[in-house]
Amino acid sequence: MKKNLLAVIFASFCAGTLSAQNIAWPEVTTEAKPGARWWWMGSAVDAANLTRNLEAYSKAGMGTMEVTPIYGVQGNDANEIQFLTPGWMQMLRHTESEAARLGMKIDMNTGTGWPFGGPEVGIEDAACKLLIEEYTLKGGERLKAKIEVTDEKQRPYAKLCKLMAFRVLTDAATSKEQKAVRCYDLTSKIENGKLVWKAPKGEWRLIAAFVGKTFQKVKRAAPGGEGYVMNHFSAKAVSNYLNRFERAFAGKATDGSAGTPTEYPHNFFNDSYEVYGADWTDDLFEQFARRRGYKLEHFLPDFLSKDRTETTRRIISDYRETLAELLQENFTRQWTDWAHKHGSRTRNQAHGSPGNLIDLYATVDVPECEGFGLSDFGIRGLRKDSLTRPNDSDLSMLKYASSAAHIAGKPFTTSETFTWLTEHFRTSLSQCKPDMDLMFISGVNHMYFHGTTYSPAEAAWPGWKFYASIDMSPTNNIWRDAPAFFDYVTRCQSFLQMGQPDNDFLVYLPVYDMWDEQDGRLLLFDIHKMAKRAPRFIEAVHRIYSAGYDMDYISDNFIRDAMCQDGKILTSGGGSYKALVVPGARLMPADVLEKLLRLADEGATIVFLEQYPEDVPGLNTLEGRRTEFNKALAQIKEREGKGHILFGTDYARTLAATDAVPEEMKTTFGLSSIRRSHPEGHHYFISALKTEDTENWIPLAVQARSAMLYNPMNGTSGKARLRQNNGRTEVFLQLASGESVILKTFADQEVSAPEYGYWTPVVQDDVKKTSPFTDKWGFRFVEASPAVAATPDSVSLGSWTEIPAEGTKNVMGAACYTTTFTLKSPADVEEWMLDLGDVRESARVRINGQAVATLIAVPYRCLVGKYLRPGVNTLEVEVTNLPANRIADMDRRDVPWRIYKDANIVNIHYKKDNYGKWEPVPSGLLGPVHLIPMQTLK
């Protein structure tokens, strides 16, 4: 009987408490570690240096390297290896083998430089553009001119697609003239370049549409990768392009002889779509007619018109939709299917393309966004640099990739990370951390640095460098303490890859509004112009987020496949959402509006903000589609406020009527966060991207019985303080400006773990009593390049560039600051916090010979109580600076280090520059340093 009772008690205890496994940090996988774009300059690689580079990356904590061959180094032609040749494939095999040995994975660009193209892309498969020639005739006249393009460069390659004749109608045209045939297709009436046709009565405008070539070559191509950019809209061109890779990986030489096959990479990668001016393909007229239901050639005057009439806007929208479909089907899907056939996956940056970004991102395995520039969140104490550019990728831009991943059921969203935060040699780890957090709250869960350059051991400093920053490589001085940042990224990503997305709303992407409103014909959605492409949508996204909610964007196609279950909207990829929000869209296909009505009838909540859609896009069968649209719209308006249809102009008030609960950590406390779910509850990544500190009870949008807090910067964790207040679960959070934390909640189970550390100073607002340090600190360089002959044995805290010793203004390295201090009985205080103040740029802390922490971001502080002892203690702070001062000195002395064939190092504005004019960048421990007695916050 006692045994049975004990068993019941033990089972009840196990059911109500969590095992250590459930509250431990998630297992670290290769994907949880940071990746990097790995530039192979000139593909001048060798086995020994590949191993050396990979071992350095692995030791520091990187997980995946993406091979992207690029232009080479001057004077190094003899060592360059032609792309995809047997010699190049041998180096790739060695790379894959060494990566496997080191527990790493290898991705590969499906090309060199960008965009896709190369020597086997013949002119017939090259990117295309529309060329127009026009002629005029009067009744009874014959055209004397030859039907050909006037551009002599295009003439050998341009092909006539259509020759159309349009009657010119004046205001004085008679009724009979208006009813007469308005256009003729004369394409078949051309013989040897001459038109065999006599114009009927009236005036005629002849429009010849040719498919020409952009003549764009691969940008920044590596040896063996030079050539035309391929036609992404052509299934044949894409297939021909991929055949080259088939042969190379199969080991087939150009003469057909067999060689050694190579394993396909983990992922194939495609960089942002930068195919300039490619607005046409050979069969576009035919594709347009099949997809849009009418012939574009019959409307060429409207299509070419600079006046944005309603007809022109509708035709242009149809044209843009056709290009989007061709890109998705003929390039993105074919490329992905090809990779799957060989056991690989695709990683793609859809931005910059003319496609529907959600559909394009969702077509690949791993959608990838891109940061470009430095964000300013006003974080207190974070160093500012005058040589930066604003980040063009805000939350609204970054969410395209993660939205597609979430609604399509893709486990990873990657990011091209830290492109051009600052000028070369000036980017610190502390500047990286906030923009990394922005990526995380936008849905990124697998970051890739942009980038890391392969550099051989024999290369003189600064080693081989790609033209764009950031440079996350062993020859950059920040690499010395970068492993601490890599650990931070890994810890965050281990949680962000766990479980499922848990965003509140689906937000309709009004792509038809964009296609309708934007001038011109070819419309590219690149990150630098999105503020002009979609200003109202961007504003809506930020208003929804500021109201305390999170969201994923949804396209028309994904709405068509959505379903309702238990009041939730389910996407085809398994995503679950509380409502679908349509923020001020004007245009919407009738069948999509009808689908929203059906979803509402099935119990889903549909929210219209600012206005209801007012019309359908496109030109064909317009009145019929309008009738269907208006019928559905009338039914939706009838249901407004009565069931599951909501309408309003006040975002916060309208969204509050849904089942979604806003996160007050955003609305009241200004914190940034993203929430995911796991089988036992939810988990949040939370970042204080703001000036103020946070110390308060924070209501959560989810209910929980218990919770854990995890500090991704140092790996500590503990049970969070939790309470129930007015029917809401509240957690106590303590975050300084710039800090971040992971919160894991458990809906029905009680965590058994020590409490998370909540600390407060014993002596409030009395800084003097917390600084037992003398004014002078011991000082020595641990590493210095160039070497510094002599420095004072002791210094006051401040930039070492101000130390009166030769060479200190130019040195790149690390210096150790040492001081001793006396504590009578440190154990009488519950805990001690060391605050280093201003650090330029990262610091390793040792106390009494023991390693305490590596600090890489504000606030530069750590708990040190367990390292202190009664009596005399020794504090050592080893500070690593940026390489900026060293490179500036090299430029002042005209040391030739810019040695590259293509973009030979440019500044943040893509101009040639000389760093010799830079003032010395502050370096070292600037302080003030405080040792603060702490106690548990009651």
Coordinates of C-alpha atoms in Angstrom, one line a residue, residues 338-817:
W338 CA 17.0 20.9 -59.2
A339 CA 18.7 21.2 -55.8
H340 CA 16.2 18.8 -54.2
K341 CA 17.0 16.3 -56.9
H342 CA 20.6 16.3 -55.7
G343 CA 19.9 16.2 -52.0
S344 CA 20.5 19.9 -51.5
R345 CA 18.4 22.9 -50.5
T346 CA 18.1 26.5 -51.7
R347 CA 18.8 29.7 -49.7
N348 CA 17.5 32.7 -51.5
Q349 CA 17.3 36.5 -51.3
A350 CA 14.2 37.4 -53.2
H351 CA 14.4 41.1 -52.5
G352 CA 15.5 43.3 -55.4
S353 CA 13.4 41.2 -57.8
P354 CA 10.2 42.1 -59.7
G355 CA 8.3 39.3 -58.0
N356 CA 5.8 39.0 -55.2
L357 CA 8.4 38.7 -52.4
I358 CA 6.2 36.5 -50.2
D359 CA 5.6 33.9 -53.0
L360 CA 9.2 33.9 -54.1
Y361 CA 10.6 33.5 -50.6
A362 CA 8.1 30.7 -49.9
T363 CA 9.2 28.8 -53.0
V364 CA 12.7 28.1 -51.6
D365 CA 13.8 26.1 -48.6
V366 CA 15.5 28.9 -46.6
P367 CA 14.4 32.5 -47.2
E368 CA 17.0 35.1 -46.5
C369 CA 16.7 38.8 -45.7
E370 CA 19.5 41.4 -45.7
G371 CA 20.5 44.2 -43.4
F372 CA 22.1 47.2 -45.0
G373 CA 23.4 50.0 -42.7
L374 CA 23.4 50.7 -39.0
S375 CA 20.3 51.2 -36.8
D376 CA 20.2 53.9 -34.1
F377 CA 18.1 52.8 -31.1
G378 CA 19.4 55.3 -28.7
I379 CA 21.0 52.7 -26.5
R380 CA 22.7 54.4 -23.6
G381 CA 26.5 54.2 -23.7
L382 CA 26.8 52.7 -27.1
R383 CA 29.6 54.2 -29.1
K384 CA 28.7 56.3 -32.1
D385 CA 30.7 56.5 -35.3
S386 CA 30.4 59.4 -37.8
L387 CA 31.2 57.2 -40.7
T388 CA 28.0 55.1 -40.9
R389 CA 24.9 54.9 -43.1
P390 CA 21.3 54.4 -41.8
N391 CA 19.9 50.9 -42.0
D392 CA 17.6 50.5 -45.0
S393 CA 16.2 47.3 -43.6
D394 CA 13.9 48.0 -40.8
L395 CA 11.6 45.5 -39.2
S396 CA 9.0 45.9 -42.0
M397 CA 11.6 44.9 -44.6
L398 CA 13.2 42.1 -42.7
K399 CA 9.9 40.4 -42.1
Y400 CA 9.3 39.5 -45.7
A401 CA 11.6 36.5 -45.5
S402 CA 10.5 35.3 -42.1
S403 CA 6.8 35.8 -43.0
A404 CA 7.3 33.5 -46.0
A405 CA 9.1 31.0 -43.8
H406 CA 6.4 31.0 -41.2
I407 CA 3.4 30.7 -43.4
A408 CA 5.1 28.1 -45.7
G409 CA 6.4 26.0 -42.8
K410 CA 10.1 26.6 -43.4
P411 CA 12.2 26.0 -40.2
F412 CA 14.9 28.6 -41.0
T413 CA 15.1 32.2 -41.9
T414 CA 18.6 33.4 -42.6
S415 CA 20.1 36.9 -42.9
E416 CA 22.9 38.6 -44.7
T417 CA 24.1 40.3 -41.6
F418 CA 25.9 43.6 -41.0
T419 CA 26.4 44.7 -44.6
W420 CA 27.9 48.2 -44.3
L421 CA 27.3 49.0 -40.7
T422 CA 30.2 51.3 -40.8
E423 CA 33.3 51.9 -42.9
H424 CA 35.9 49.2 -43.1
F425 CA 37.9 48.5 -40.0
R426 CA 35.6 50.6 -37.8
T427 CA 32.8 48.1 -36.9
S428 CA 32.8 47.0 -33.3
L429 CA 31.1 44.0 -31.8
S430 CA 29.1 46.4 -29.6
Q431 CA 27.6 47.9 -32.7
C432 CA 26.7 44.5 -34.2
K433 CA 24.7 43.3 -31.2
P434 CA 21.7 45.7 -31.4
D435 CA 21.3 45.1 -35.2
M436 CA 21.6 41.4 -34.5
D437 CA 18.8 41.7 -32.0
L438 CA 16.7 43.5 -34.6
M439 CA 17.2 40.6 -37.0
F440 CA 16.1 38.2 -34.2
I441 CA 12.9 40.1 -33.4
S442 CA 12.1 40.2 -37.1
G443 CA 12.1 36.4 -37.3
V444 CA 15.7 35.6 -38.3
N445 CA 17.0 32.4 -36.6
H446 CA 20.1 31.6 -38.6
M447 CA 22.4 34.5 -39.3
Y448 CA 25.2 34.6 -41.9
F449 CA 27.9 37.3 -41.6
H450 CA 28.6 39.4 -44.7
G451 CA 31.2 38.3 -44.7
T452 CA 34.5 36.4 -44.2
T453 CA 37.3 36.4 -46.7
Y454 CA 39.6 33.4 -47.3
S455 CA 43.1 34.6 -46.7
P456 CA 46.3 32.6 -47.0
A457 CA 48.8 32.5 -44.2
E458 CA 51.4 34.3 -46.4
A459 CA 49.2 37.3 -47.1
A460 CA 50.5 40.4 -45.4
W461 CA 48.1 42.2 -43.0
P462 CA 45.3 43.1 -43.4
G463 CA 45.0 39.9 -45.4
W464 CA 42.7 39.6 -48.3
K465 CA 39.6 41.7 -48.0
F466 CA 36.3 41.9 -49.8
Y467 CA 35.2 45.5 -50.8
A468 CA 32.2 45.7 -48.5
S469 CA 32.1 45.5 -44.7
I470 CA 31.7 43.9 -42.3
D471 CA 34.9 41.8 -42.2
M472 CA 34.4 39.0 -39.7
S473 CA 37.7 37.2 -40.2
P474 CA 40.8 36.2 -38.1
T475 CA 42.8 39.1 -39.6
N476 CA 40.3 41.7 -38.1
N477 CA 41.3 42.6 -34.6
I478 CA 37.7 42.2 -33.4
W479 CA 38.1 38.5 -34.1
R480 CA 40.1 38.2 -30.8
D481 CA 36.9 38.5 -28.7
A482 CA 34.4 37.5 -31.4
P483 CA 33.9 34.0 -29.9
A484 CA 31.9 35.6 -27.1
F485 CA 29.6 37.2 -29.7
F486 CA 29.3 34.0 -31.6
D487 CA 28.3 32.3 -28.3
Y488 CA 25.6 35.0 -27.9
V489 CA 24.3 34.4 -31.4
T490 CA 24.3 30.6 -30.9
R491 CA 22.4 30.7 -27.6
C492 CA 19.8 33.0 -29.1
Q493 CA 19.4 30.9 -32.2
S494 CA 19.2 27.7 -30.3
F495 CA 15.9 29.0 -28.8
L496 CA 14.7 30.8 -32.0
Q497 CA 15.0 27.5 -33.9
M498 CA 13.0 25.7 -31.3
G499 CA 9.3 25.2 -31.5
Q500 CA 7.0 27.1 -33.8
P501 CA 6.3 30.7 -34.7
D502 CA 3.5 32.3 -32.6
N503 CA 2.7 35.6 -34.3
D504 CA -0.8 37.0 -33.8
F505 CA -1.9 38.1 -37.2
L506 CA -1.6 37.5 -40.9
V507 CA -1.3 40.9 -42.6
Y508 CA -2.3 41.1 -46.3
L509 CA 0.5 42.2 -48.6
P510 CA -1.1 44.7 -51.0
V511 CA 1.1 43.9 -53.9
Y512 CA -1.6 44.9 -56.4
D513 CA -1.6 48.4 -55.0
M514 CA 2.2 48.6 -55.5
W515 CA 2.0 47.2 -59.0
D516 CA -0.8 49.7 -59.8
E517 CA 0.6 52.8 -58.3
Q518 CA 4.3 52.8 -59.1
D519 CA 5.5 54.6 -62.2
G520 CA 7.4 52.9 -65.1
R521 CA 7.0 49.4 -66.2
L522 CA 9.7 47.2 -64.5
L523 CA 9.3 47.4 -60.8
L524 CA 12.0 46.0 -58.5
F525 CA 11.5 45.6 -54.8
D526 CA 15.0 46.3 -53.6
I527 CA 15.5 47.3 -49.9
H528 CA 16.8 50.8 -50.7
K529 CA 13.6 51.8 -52.3
M530 CA 10.9 50.1 -50.3
A531 CA 10.0 53.3 -48.4
K532 CA 8.9 54.6 -51.8
R533 CA 7.4 51.4 -53.0
A534 CA 5.1 50.7 -50.1
P535 CA 4.9 53.6 -47.7
R536 CA 1.4 52.9 -46.4
F537 CA 2.1 49.3 -45.9
I538 CA 5.3 50.0 -43.9
E539 CA 3.4 52.5 -41.7
A540 CA 0.7 49.9 -41.1
V541 CA 3.2 47.3 -40.1
H542 CA 4.8 49.6 -37.6
R543 CA 1.4 50.6 -36.2
I544 CA 0.4 47.0 -35.7
Y545 CA 3.7 46.2 -34.0
S546 CA 3.5 49.4 -31.8
A547 CA 0.0 48.3 -30.7
G548 CA 1.7 45.3 -29.1
Y549 CA 1.1 42.6 -31.7
D550 CA 3.3 40.6 -34.1
M551 CA 2.5 39.5 -37.6
D552 CA 3.5 37.6 -40.7
Y553 CA 2.7 38.9 -44.2
I554 CA 0.5 36.8 -46.4
S555 CA 0.1 36.9 -50.2
D556 CA -3.1 36.3 -52.3
N557 CA -2.0 32.8 -53.2
F558 CA -1.5 31.8 -49.6
I559 CA -4.9 33.3 -48.7
R560 CA -6.4 31.1 -51.4
D561 CA -5.0 28.0 -49.7
A562 CA -5.8 29.1 -46.1
M563 CA -8.4 27.4 -43.9
C564 CA -10.2 28.0 -40.6
Q565 CA -10.0 25.5 -37.7
D566 CA -11.4 26.3 -34.3
G567 CA -11.5 30.0 -35.1
K568 CA -7.8 30.1 -36.1
I569 CA -6.5 30.7 -39.6
L570 CA -4.2 27.9 -40.8
T571 CA -1.8 28.5 -43.6
S572 CA -0.7 25.7 -46.0
G573 CA 2.6 25.5 -44.2
G574 CA 0.9 24.9 -40.8
G575 CA 1.1 28.4 -39.4
S576 CA -1.8 29.3 -37.0
Y577 CA -3.1 32.9 -36.5
K578 CA -5.8 34.6 -34.6
A579 CA -6.9 37.0 -37.4
L580 CA -6.1 38.2 -40.9
V581 CA -5.7 41.9 -41.2
V582 CA -6.1 43.9 -44.4
P583 CA -4.5 47.3 -43.8
G584 CA -5.8 49.9 -46.2
A585 CA -5.6 47.8 -49.4
R586 CA -7.4 49.4 -52.4
L587 CA -7.1 46.5 -54.9
M588 CA -7.8 42.8 -54.3
P589 CA -8.8 40.0 -56.6
A590 CA -12.5 39.1 -56.3
D591 CA -11.7 35.4 -55.5
V592 CA -9.4 36.5 -52.6
L593 CA -12.1 38.7 -51.2
E594 CA -14.6 35.9 -51.5
K595 CA -12.2 33.6 -49.7
L596 CA -12.0 36.1 -46.8
L597 CA -15.7 36.1 -46.6
R598 CA -15.8 32.2 -46.5
L599 CA -13.1 32.2 -43.8
A600 CA -15.2 34.6 -41.8
D601 CA -18.3 32.4 -42.3
E602 CA -16.2 29.5 -41.0
G603 CA -15.3 31.4 -37.8
A604 CA -12.1 33.2 -38.7
T605 CA -11.6 36.8 -37.7
I606 CA -11.0 39.2 -40.6
V607 CA -10.0 42.8 -39.9
F608 CA -10.2 45.7 -42.3
L609 CA -8.2 48.7 -41.3
E610 CA -8.6 52.3 -42.7
Q611 CA -10.7 51.2 -45.7
Y612 CA -12.3 48.3 -47.4
P613 CA -10.8 47.2 -50.7
E614 CA -12.6 49.1 -53.5
D615 CA -11.8 47.4 -56.7
V616 CA -10.1 44.5 -58.5
P617 CA -6.7 44.7 -60.2
G618 CA -6.0 44.0 -63.9
L619 CA -7.8 44.7 -67.1
N620 CA -9.4 41.5 -68.5
T621 CA -13.1 40.8 -67.9
L622 CA -13.1 43.8 -65.7
E623 CA -16.8 44.3 -65.3
G624 CA -17.5 40.7 -64.6
R625 CA -14.8 40.5 -61.9
R626 CA -16.1 43.8 -60.4
T627 CA -19.6 42.4 -60.1
E628 CA -18.2 39.4 -58.2
F629 CA -16.0 41.7 -56.1
N630 CA -18.9 44.1 -55.2
K631 CA -21.2 41.2 -54.3
A632 CA -18.6 39.8 -51.8
L633 CA -17.8 43.3 -50.5
A634 CA -21.5 44.0 -49.8
Q635 CA -21.8 40.8 -47.8
I636 CA -18.7 41.6 -45.9
K637 CA -19.9 45.1 -45.0
E638 CA -23.3 43.6 -43.9
R639 CA -21.4 41.3 -41.5
E640 CA -19.2 44.2 -40.1
G641 CA -19.3 44.1 -36.3
K642 CA -21.9 41.3 -36.2
G643 CA -19.7 38.2 -36.4
H644 CA -16.1 37.8 -37.4
I645 CA -15.7 40.9 -39.7
L646 CA -14.1 43.9 -37.9
F647 CA -13.5 47.4 -39.4
G648 CA -11.8 50.4 -37.9
T649 CA -9.4 53.3 -38.4
D650 CA -7.9 53.2 -34.9
Y651 CA -5.4 50.3 -35.1
A652 CA -5.1 49.6 -31.4
R653 CA -8.8 49.8 -30.6
T654 CA -9.8 47.7 -33.6
L655 CA -7.2 45.0 -33.1
A656 CA -8.1 44.8 -29.4
A657 CA -11.5 43.4 -30.5
T658 CA -9.8 40.2 -31.8
D659 CA -8.7 37.3 -29.6
A660 CA -5.1 38.4 -29.7
V661 CA -3.7 39.9 -26.5
P662 CA -1.2 42.8 -27.0
E663 CA 2.2 42.4 -25.4
E664 CA 2.5 45.2 -22.9
M665 CA 6.3 44.8 -22.9
K666 CA 6.1 46.5 -26.3
T667 CA 3.3 49.1 -25.7
T668 CA 4.0 50.1 -22.1
F669 CA 7.7 49.3 -21.6
G670 CA 9.2 49.9 -25.0
L671 CA 10.8 46.5 -25.2
S672 CA 11.2 44.6 -28.5
S673 CA 10.4 40.9 -28.7
I674 CA 9.3 37.9 -30.7
R675 CA 7.3 35.0 -29.3
R676 CA 7.4 31.3 -30.3
S677 CA 5.6 28.3 -28.9
H678 CA 6.9 25.0 -27.6
P679 CA 5.0 21.9 -26.4
E680 CA 4.8 23.1 -22.8
G681 CA 4.3 26.8 -23.4
H682 CA 6.0 29.7 -25.1
H683 CA 9.3 31.4 -25.3
Y684 CA 10.3 35.0 -26.1
F685 CA 13.4 36.7 -27.3
I686 CA 13.3 40.2 -25.6
S687 CA 15.7 43.1 -26.3
A688 CA 15.9 46.5 -24.7
L689 CA 16.5 48.4 -28.0
K690 CA 15.9 51.7 -26.2
T691 CA 17.5 54.3 -24.0
E692 CA 15.8 53.5 -20.7
D693 CA 16.4 50.6 -18.3
T694 CA 13.5 48.3 -17.5
E695 CA 12.8 47.0 -14.0
N696 CA 9.1 46.0 -13.5
W697 CA 6.4 43.5 -13.6
I698 CA 5.5 42.8 -17.2
P699 CA 2.1 41.4 -18.2
L700 CA 2.4 38.6 -20.8
A701 CA 0.0 37.9 -23.6
V702 CA 0.1 34.2 -22.7
Q703 CA -0.8 32.4 -19.4
A704 CA 1.9 30.5 -17.5
R705 CA 2.3 28.6 -14.3
S706 CA 6.1 29.1 -14.2
A707 CA 8.9 30.5 -16.3
M708 CA 12.6 30.5 -16.8
L709 CA 14.9 33.3 -17.8
Y710 CA 18.1 32.8 -19.8
N711 CA 20.9 35.3 -20.3
P712 CA 22.2 34.7 -23.8
M713 CA 25.3 36.9 -23.2
N714 CA 26.7 34.8 -20.4
G715 CA 24.8 31.5 -20.5
T716 CA 23.3 31.8 -17.0
S717 CA 19.7 30.9 -16.3
G718 CA 17.2 30.6 -13.5
K719 CA 13.6 30.6 -12.5
A720 CA 11.7 33.8 -13.2
R721 CA 9.6 35.6 -10.7
L722 CA 6.0 35.1 -11.8
R723 CA 2.7 36.3 -10.5
Q724 CA -1.0 36.3 -11.5
N725 CA -2.5 39.8 -11.5
N726 CA -6.0 40.7 -12.7
G727 CA -6.2 37.5 -14.7
R728 CA -2.9 38.0 -16.4
T729 CA 0.5 36.3 -16.0
E730 CA 3.2 38.8 -15.1
V731 CA 6.9 38.2 -15.1
F732 CA 9.5 40.4 -13.4
L733 CA 12.1 41.7 -15.9
Q734 CA 15.3 43.6 -15.2
L735 CA 17.0 44.8 -18.3
A736 CA 19.5 47.6 -18.8
S737 CA 19.5 49.6 -22.1
G738 CA 20.8 47.4 -24.8
E739 CA 20.5 44.1 -22.9
S740 CA 18.5 41.1 -24.0
V741 CA 17.0 38.0 -22.4
I742 CA 15.1 34.8 -23.3
L743 CA 12.0 34.0 -21.4
K744 CA 10.6 30.5 -21.5
T745 CA 7.1 29.9 -20.0
F746 CA 5.4 26.7 -19.0
A747 CA 1.6 26.7 -19.1
D748 CA 0.8 23.8 -16.7
Q749 CA 4.1 22.8 -15.0
E750 CA 6.1 24.2 -12.1
V751 CA 9.8 24.8 -12.7
S752 CA 12.2 23.5 -10.2
A753 CA 15.3 25.6 -10.4
P754 CA 17.3 28.3 -8.5
E755 CA 15.9 31.8 -9.0
Y756 CA 17.2 34.0 -11.7
G757 CA 19.5 36.7 -10.4
Y758 CA 17.7 40.0 -9.7
W759 CA 20.2 42.4 -8.3
T760 CA 20.2 45.9 -7.0
P761 CA 23.0 48.0 -5.5
V762 CA 23.4 47.9 -1.7
V763 CA 24.4 51.6 -1.7
Q764 CA 22.1 53.5 -4.0
D765 CA 23.2 56.6 -5.9
D766 CA 26.6 56.8 -4.2
V767 CA 29.2 56.1 -6.9
K768 CA 32.2 57.1 -4.8
K769 CA 31.7 54.3 -2.3
T770 CA 31.6 51.8 -5.2
S771 CA 35.1 52.6 -6.6
P772 CA 37.9 51.1 -4.6
F773 CA 40.4 51.7 -7.4
T774 CA 43.3 54.1 -7.6
D775 CA 43.7 56.7 -10.3
K776 CA 46.6 54.8 -11.8
W777 CA 46.5 51.4 -13.5
G778 CA 49.3 49.2 -14.6
F779 CA 49.5 49.1 -18.4
R780 CA 51.1 46.9 -21.0
F781 CA 50.4 45.8 -24.5
V782 CA 49.6 42.1 -24.8
E783 CA 49.4 42.3 -28.6
A784 CA 50.5 45.3 -30.7
S785 CA 50.8 45.8 -34.4
P786 CA 52.9 47.6 -35.2
A787 CA 54.9 47.0 -32.1
V788 CA 55.1 49.8 -29.5
A789 CA 58.6 50.2 -28.1
A790 CA 57.9 51.6 -24.7
T791 CA 54.9 52.7 -22.7
P792 CA 54.5 54.0 -19.2
D793 CA 54.1 51.3 -16.5
S794 CA 51.0 53.0 -15.2
V795 CA 48.3 55.2 -16.8
S796 CA 45.1 56.9 -16.0
L797 CA 42.0 55.4 -17.6
G798 CA 41.4 56.8 -21.1
S799 CA 42.2 56.1 -24.7
W800 CA 45.7 54.7 -25.2
T801 CA 46.0 56.8 -28.3
E802 CA 46.6 59.7 -25.8
I803 CA 49.4 58.0 -24.0
P804 CA 52.6 60.0 -24.7
A805 CA 54.5 57.1 -26.3
E806 CA 55.6 56.6 -29.9
G807 CA 53.2 54.5 -32.0
T808 CA 50.2 54.4 -29.6
K809 CA 48.0 56.4 -32.0
N810 CA 48.5 53.8 -34.8
V811 CA 48.5 50.5 -32.9
M812 CA 46.0 47.7 -33.4
G813 CA 46.0 45.2 -30.6
A814 CA 45.1 44.5 -27.0
A815 CA 46.3 46.1 -23.8
C816 CA 46.1 44.9 -20.2
Y817 CA 45.0 47.3 -17.5

